[in-house]
Amino acid sequence: QKEVEQNSGPLSVPEGAIASLNCTYSDRGSQSFFWYRQYSGKSPELIMSIYSNGDKEDGRFTAQLNKASQYVSLLIRDSQPSDSATYLCAVKGDGGATNKLIFGTGTLLAVQP
Amino acid sequence: DGGITQSPKYLFRKEGQNVTLSCEQNLNHDAMYWYRQDPGQGLRLIYYSQIVNDFQKGDIAEGYSVSREKKESFPLTVTSAQKNPTAFYLCASSIGGDYTEAFFGQGTRLTVV
């Protein structure tokens, strides 16, 4: 079982729609969860962090965490073509190592104008 | 300006040669990371360091070596033992500890010729 799993996509949504990205993780001891956006050929950019169960909103982005079910999701409202990128889920504290930061393989999002 | 600097941006290596990738940060971060990314893939952890003079292997450490003699610097050496070194290499840093975020440098694209 992979430590952090994401659907590779591509996930295609029309402009203005809500994009929903999902991630599951295997280590129940993980404490910190992150979403990064990566444009082709560029380095990842942090867009959201979440540490406790529930929802966290920042502009058009909402991160959701459910530790009991071991999943974290990212919602992007009013999707724009500029949101087209690969979204990487990352989990910290894997295997009891506080600073070990593990990434999923990423979901490619395509927003159609 | 505070940030993470990776150099060079592009690097070409002949087969059988060792090569060292530089990563420097002036954010006063304790934790530093090296990842490898292959085309269409996620980030795989090579090595990480939580404090000076200490580092741990990630999931794909074979054929790589690191040092952490200074807080600001975490160089990665790709040795001749790494059979398929062509990839995009990303360095990241974090304050360290639970509930802290990691930020990335621009990356180094290594090609074996």
Coordinates of C-alpha atoms in Angstrom, one line a residue:
Chain A
Q1 CA 0.0 0.0 0.0
K2 CA 1.3 3.4 -1.0
E3 CA 1.8 5.8 1.9
V4 CA -0.1 8.7 0.2
E5 CA -2.5 7.9 -2.6
Q6 CA -4.1 10.2 -5.2
N7 CA -6.0 9.6 -8.3
S8 CA -3.6 10.6 -11.1
G9 CA -6.4 12.0 -13.3
P10 CA -6.7 14.0 -15.4
L11 CA -9.7 15.5 -13.7
S12 CA -11.5 17.8 -16.2
V13 CA -13.9 20.4 -15.1
P14 CA -15.5 23.3 -16.9
E15 CA -14.6 26.9 -16.0
G16 CA -16.6 28.1 -13.0
A17 CA -17.3 24.6 -11.6
I18 CA -16.0 23.1 -8.3
A19 CA -13.0 20.8 -8.6
S20 CA -12.7 18.1 -5.9
L21 CA -9.4 16.5 -5.3
N22 CA -8.9 13.6 -2.9
C23 CA -6.0 12.0 -1.1
T24 CA -5.8 9.1 1.3
Y25 CA -2.9 8.2 3.6
S26 CA -1.8 5.1 5.5
D27 CA -0.1 6.3 8.7
R28 CA -2.6 7.1 11.4
G29 CA 0.1 8.9 13.3
S30 CA 0.5 11.6 10.7
Q31 CA -0.1 15.1 12.0
S32 CA 0.2 17.6 9.2
F33 CA -1.3 17.7 5.7
F34 CA -0.6 19.9 2.8
W35 CA -1.7 20.6 -0.8
Y36 CA 0.8 21.9 -3.3
R37 CA 0.2 23.1 -6.8
Q38 CA 2.7 22.4 -9.5
Y39 CA 2.7 23.9 -13.0
S40 CA 4.5 21.9 -15.7
G41 CA 8.3 22.3 -15.4
K42 CA 8.1 24.3 -12.2
S43 CA 8.6 23.5 -8.5
P44 CA 5.6 22.9 -6.2
E45 CA 3.9 25.8 -4.5
L46 CA 2.2 25.5 -1.2
I47 CA -1.5 26.4 -1.3
M48 CA -3.1 24.9 1.8
S49 CA -2.1 23.3 5.1
I50 CA -4.5 21.6 7.5
Y51 CA -3.7 20.1 10.9
S52 CA -7.1 19.3 12.6
N53 CA -10.3 17.6 11.5
G54 CA -12.8 19.6 9.6
D55 CA -12.7 22.3 6.9
K56 CA -10.2 25.1 6.3
E57 CA -11.0 27.8 3.8
D58 CA -8.7 30.3 2.0
G59 CA -10.2 32.2 -0.8
R60 CA -11.5 29.8 -3.5
F61 CA -9.7 26.9 -1.8
T62 CA -11.1 24.6 1.0
A63 CA -9.1 21.8 2.5
Q64 CA -11.0 19.1 4.4
L65 CA -9.4 16.6 6.8
N66 CA -10.9 13.4 8.3
K67 CA -8.3 11.6 10.4
A68 CA -10.6 8.8 11.3
S69 CA -11.1 7.9 7.7
Q70 CA -7.5 8.9 6.8
Y71 CA -8.4 11.2 4.0
V72 CA -7.8 14.8 3.0
S73 CA -9.4 16.7 0.2
L74 CA -9.1 20.0 -1.6
L75 CA -12.1 21.8 -3.2
I76 CA -11.5 24.6 -5.7
R77 CA -14.5 26.8 -6.2
D78 CA -15.1 28.8 -9.4
S79 CA -12.3 27.0 -11.2
Q80 CA -10.3 29.0 -13.6
P81 CA -8.1 27.9 -16.6
S82 CA -5.1 29.2 -14.6
D83 CA -5.9 26.5 -12.0
S84 CA -4.9 23.9 -14.5
A85 CA -1.9 22.2 -12.9
T86 CA -0.9 19.1 -11.0
Y87 CA -2.1 19.1 -7.3
L88 CA 0.1 17.2 -4.9
C89 CA -1.0 16.0 -1.5
A90 CA 1.7 15.7 1.2
V91 CA 1.7 14.2 4.6
K92 CA 4.1 14.9 7.4
G93 CA 5.0 12.7 10.4
D94 CA 4.9 9.5 8.4
G95 CA 6.1 6.5 10.3
G96 CA 6.5 8.4 13.5
A97 CA 9.2 10.6 12.1
T98 CA 8.1 14.1 12.8
N99 CA 9.8 15.8 9.9
K100 CA 9.4 13.1 7.3
L101 CA 7.3 14.6 4.4
I102 CA 5.8 12.2 1.9
F103 CA 4.0 13.2 -1.3
G104 CA 1.4 11.5 -3.4
T105 CA 1.8 11.1 -7.1
G106 CA -0.4 14.1 -7.8
T107 CA -3.7 14.7 -9.6
L108 CA -3.7 16.6 -12.9
L109 CA -6.5 19.1 -13.1
A110 CA -7.6 20.5 -16.4
V111 CA -10.1 23.4 -16.3
Q112 CA -11.8 23.8 -19.7
P113 CA -12.7 27.4 -20.8
Chain B
D1 CA 15.0 38.3 0.3
G2 CA 14.6 35.0 2.2
G3 CA 14.4 31.9 0.2
I4 CA 15.7 28.6 -1.0
T5 CA 18.3 28.6 -3.8
Q6 CA 19.2 25.6 -5.9
S7 CA 22.0 25.6 -8.4
P8 CA 22.6 25.0 -11.1
K9 CA 19.2 25.1 -12.8
Y10 CA 20.3 22.7 -15.5
L11 CA 23.1 20.2 -15.2
F12 CA 24.6 17.7 -17.6
R13 CA 26.6 14.7 -16.5
K14 CA 28.5 12.1 -18.3
E15 CA 27.9 8.5 -17.3
G16 CA 30.1 7.3 -14.5
Q17 CA 30.7 10.8 -13.0
N18 CA 29.6 12.0 -9.6
V19 CA 27.9 15.4 -9.5
T20 CA 26.8 17.6 -6.6
L21 CA 23.6 19.7 -6.5
S22 CA 23.6 22.7 -4.3
C23 CA 20.8 23.8 -2.0
E24 CA 21.1 26.8 0.2
Q25 CA 18.4 28.5 2.4
N26 CA 18.5 31.7 4.5
L27 CA 15.2 31.1 6.2
N28 CA 16.8 29.8 9.4
H29 CA 15.0 26.5 8.8
D30 CA 16.1 23.4 10.7
A31 CA 14.7 20.7 8.3
M32 CA 15.8 20.3 4.7
Y33 CA 14.7 17.7 2.1
W34 CA 15.8 16.3 -1.3
Y35 CA 13.2 14.9 -3.7
R36 CA 13.4 13.4 -7.1
Q37 CA 10.7 13.8 -9.7
D38 CA 10.5 11.8 -12.9
P39 CA 8.2 12.9 -15.8
G40 CA 4.6 12.5 -15.0
Q41 CA 5.4 11.3 -11.5
G42 CA 5.1 12.6 -8.0
L43 CA 7.9 13.5 -5.6
R44 CA 10.0 10.7 -4.1
L45 CA 12.0 11.4 -1.0
I46 CA 15.8 10.8 -1.3
Y47 CA 17.1 12.2 2.0
Y48 CA 16.0 14.6 4.7
S49 CA 17.7 16.3 7.6
Q50 CA 16.1 17.5 10.8
I51 CA 19.1 19.3 12.3
V52 CA 22.8 20.0 11.5
N53 CA 25.0 17.0 11.3
D54 CA 22.1 14.6 11.1
F55 CA 20.2 13.2 8.1
Q56 CA 17.9 10.2 7.4
K57 CA 17.4 8.1 4.3
G58 CA 14.2 8.5 2.4
D59 CA 12.6 6.0 0.1
I60 CA 15.1 6.1 -2.7
A61 CA 18.5 6.9 -1.1
E62 CA 20.6 4.3 -3.0
G63 CA 23.1 6.0 -5.3
Y64 CA 22.9 9.3 -3.5
S65 CA 24.7 11.0 -0.6
V66 CA 24.2 14.1 1.4
S67 CA 25.9 16.2 4.1
R68 CA 24.6 18.8 6.6
E69 CA 27.6 20.6 8.0
K70 CA 25.8 24.0 8.1
K71 CA 22.2 24.9 8.9
E72 CA 21.9 26.8 5.6
S73 CA 23.3 24.1 3.3
F74 CA 22.2 20.6 2.3
P75 CA 24.1 19.5 -0.9
L76 CA 23.1 16.3 -2.7
T77 CA 25.7 14.2 -4.5
V78 CA 24.5 11.9 -7.3
T79 CA 27.0 9.1 -7.5
S80 CA 27.9 6.8 -10.4
A81 CA 26.1 4.1 -8.5
Q82 CA 22.8 5.8 -9.4
K83 CA 21.8 3.9 -12.5
N84 CA 19.1 6.3 -13.8
P85 CA 19.9 9.8 -12.5
T86 CA 18.2 11.8 -15.2
A87 CA 15.4 13.6 -13.3
F88 CA 14.2 16.9 -11.8
Y89 CA 15.7 17.3 -8.3
L90 CA 13.9 19.5 -5.8
C91 CA 15.1 20.8 -2.5
A92 CA 12.8 22.0 0.3
S93 CA 13.1 23.4 3.8
S94 CA 10.9 23.8 6.8
I95 CA 11.1 25.3 10.3
G96 CA 10.8 21.7 11.6
G97 CA 8.5 20.0 14.0
D98 CA 4.8 19.3 13.9
Y99 CA 2.5 21.7 12.1
T100 CA 5.1 23.4 10.0
E101 CA 5.1 24.0 6.2
A102 CA 7.8 23.2 3.7
F103 CA 8.9 25.4 0.8
F104 CA 10.7 24.5 -2.4
G105 CA 13.6 25.8 -4.4
Q106 CA 13.4 26.2 -8.2
G107 CA 14.8 22.7 -8.8
T108 CA 17.7 21.3 -10.8
R109 CA 17.2 19.4 -14.0
L110 CA 19.9 16.8 -14.3
T111 CA 20.5 15.0 -17.6
V112 CA 23.0 12.2 -18.2
V113 CA 24.6 12.4 -21.6

